[in-house]
């Protein structure tokens, strides 16, 4: 069974990418992993004890909201995914590439915010990183 990893977050760009995948690429035999990599990098060290607990509560609420949102989108699109929100000790784009590799993904789907060349060059881009570092094909969905 081929695995497809779709990077998700709460943005309209990620939702568009999921819908585009469902309409254009999905096959019933695919194992679909909707993945949100929640950056946990140095959070414990950067925050005091109360702030870390606050971060955990917000993270858990975000995870529940994402799972609810994508469960609804999946039902509408007739896709039966595994929805994962994983805390990672690295940047999300690194985790997406690593997890896709571990899952032996056939391909990765991600959205893009469509930022300009200068901003992307200075700040970097999650989709650019995934495209250049993944060991499998990457589908980048742009709303424009």
XYZ file of C-alpha atoms in Angstrom:
144
model
C 0.000 0.000 0.000
C 1.405 3.389 -0.996
C 1.534 6.101 1.654
C 0.857 9.765 0.959
C 1.873 12.377 3.538
C -0.061 15.635 3.469
C 1.292 18.500 5.576
C -1.534 20.260 7.395
C -2.154 23.232 9.613
C -5.106 25.537 10.211
C -4.384 27.753 7.201
C -6.563 28.042 4.112
C -3.469 27.062 2.095
C -3.181 23.658 3.762
C -6.915 23.090 3.456
C -6.711 23.924 -0.246
C -3.823 21.475 -0.694
C -5.818 18.689 0.981
C -8.891 19.378 -1.138
C -6.769 19.519 -4.292
C -5.168 16.194 -3.431
C -8.579 14.620 -2.757
C -9.978 15.851 -6.070
C -6.986 15.180 -8.327
C -4.669 12.524 -6.874
C -6.428 10.370 -4.305
C -6.794 6.639 -4.868
C -8.675 4.363 -2.491
C -5.651 2.111 -2.051
C -3.487 4.956 -0.698
C -2.775 5.193 3.000
C -3.197 8.937 3.643
C -1.364 10.510 6.581
C -2.397 14.068 7.408
C 0.527 15.407 9.398
C 0.865 18.510 11.525
C 4.330 18.878 13.025
C 4.030 20.983 16.160
C 7.330 22.633 16.927
C 8.334 21.865 20.501
C 11.896 23.075 19.984
C 13.414 24.421 23.199
C 9.982 25.372 24.530
C 10.632 23.921 27.951
C 13.951 25.759 28.270
C 12.599 29.080 26.964
C 9.564 29.237 29.227
C 9.060 29.276 32.934
C 7.094 26.418 34.535
C 3.698 28.139 34.201
C 4.317 29.213 30.624
C 5.262 25.678 29.551
C 1.977 24.339 30.935
C 0.131 27.134 29.094
C 1.911 26.109 25.877
C 0.867 22.474 26.419
C -2.773 23.456 26.914
C -2.777 25.602 23.752
C -1.031 22.834 21.813
C -3.609 20.274 22.899
C -6.490 22.591 21.928
C -4.863 23.180 18.536
C -4.473 19.436 18.016
C -8.137 18.799 18.798
C -9.265 21.648 16.511
C -7.082 20.424 13.627
C -8.338 16.870 13.983
C -11.952 18.093 13.989
C -11.389 20.329 10.950
C -9.644 17.648 8.878
C -12.062 14.920 9.938
C -14.840 17.074 8.478
C -12.855 17.855 5.301
C -11.982 14.178 4.885
C -15.615 13.116 5.187
C -16.631 15.727 2.601
C -13.876 14.509 0.269
C -14.487 10.797 0.920
C -10.903 10.259 2.067
C -10.171 8.109 5.122
C -6.901 9.519 6.516
C -4.843 8.956 9.597
C -4.645 12.396 11.222
C -1.495 13.013 13.262
C -0.400 15.986 15.311
C 3.150 15.262 16.380
C 5.314 17.313 18.685
C 8.761 17.578 17.211
C 12.070 18.870 18.521
C 13.039 20.313 15.164
C 11.529 22.680 12.634
C 8.254 21.376 11.189
C 9.594 21.138 7.633
C 12.455 18.912 8.827
C 9.986 16.678 10.670
C 7.697 16.417 7.642
C 10.593 15.245 5.463
C 11.822 12.813 8.144
C 8.401 11.318 8.822
C 7.664 10.965 5.097
C 10.952 9.099 4.738
C 10.159 6.806 7.686
C 6.702 6.151 6.227
C 8.304 5.403 2.838
C 5.905 7.933 1.316
C 5.088 7.710 -2.373
C 4.811 11.510 -2.339
C 4.216 14.520 -0.076
C 1.523 17.152 -0.593
C 1.891 20.616 0.900
C 0.348 24.017 0.437
C 2.216 27.249 0.015
C 1.459 30.751 1.107
C 2.809 32.094 -2.161
C 5.180 34.598 -0.568
C 7.386 36.608 -2.880
C 10.891 35.687 -3.949
C 12.610 38.169 -1.605
C 10.675 37.081 1.484
C 11.165 33.406 0.638
C 14.894 33.980 0.128
C 15.300 35.822 3.431
C 12.939 33.825 5.634
C 12.924 30.497 3.868
C 9.866 28.502 2.971
C 8.491 25.291 4.372
C 7.398 24.073 0.945
C 10.783 24.969 -0.598
C 12.596 23.030 2.124
C 10.359 20.000 1.661
C 10.788 20.126 -2.108
C 14.575 20.263 -1.886
C 15.075 17.710 0.895
C 12.382 15.055 0.471
C 13.418 11.685 -0.917
C 10.150 11.367 -2.797
C 8.143 13.570 -5.169
C 6.508 16.652 -3.667
C 3.272 18.248 -4.841
C 3.089 21.925 -3.901
C -0.393 23.409 -4.190
C -0.641 27.152 -4.680
C -4.020 28.875 -4.497
C -3.078 31.539 -7.041
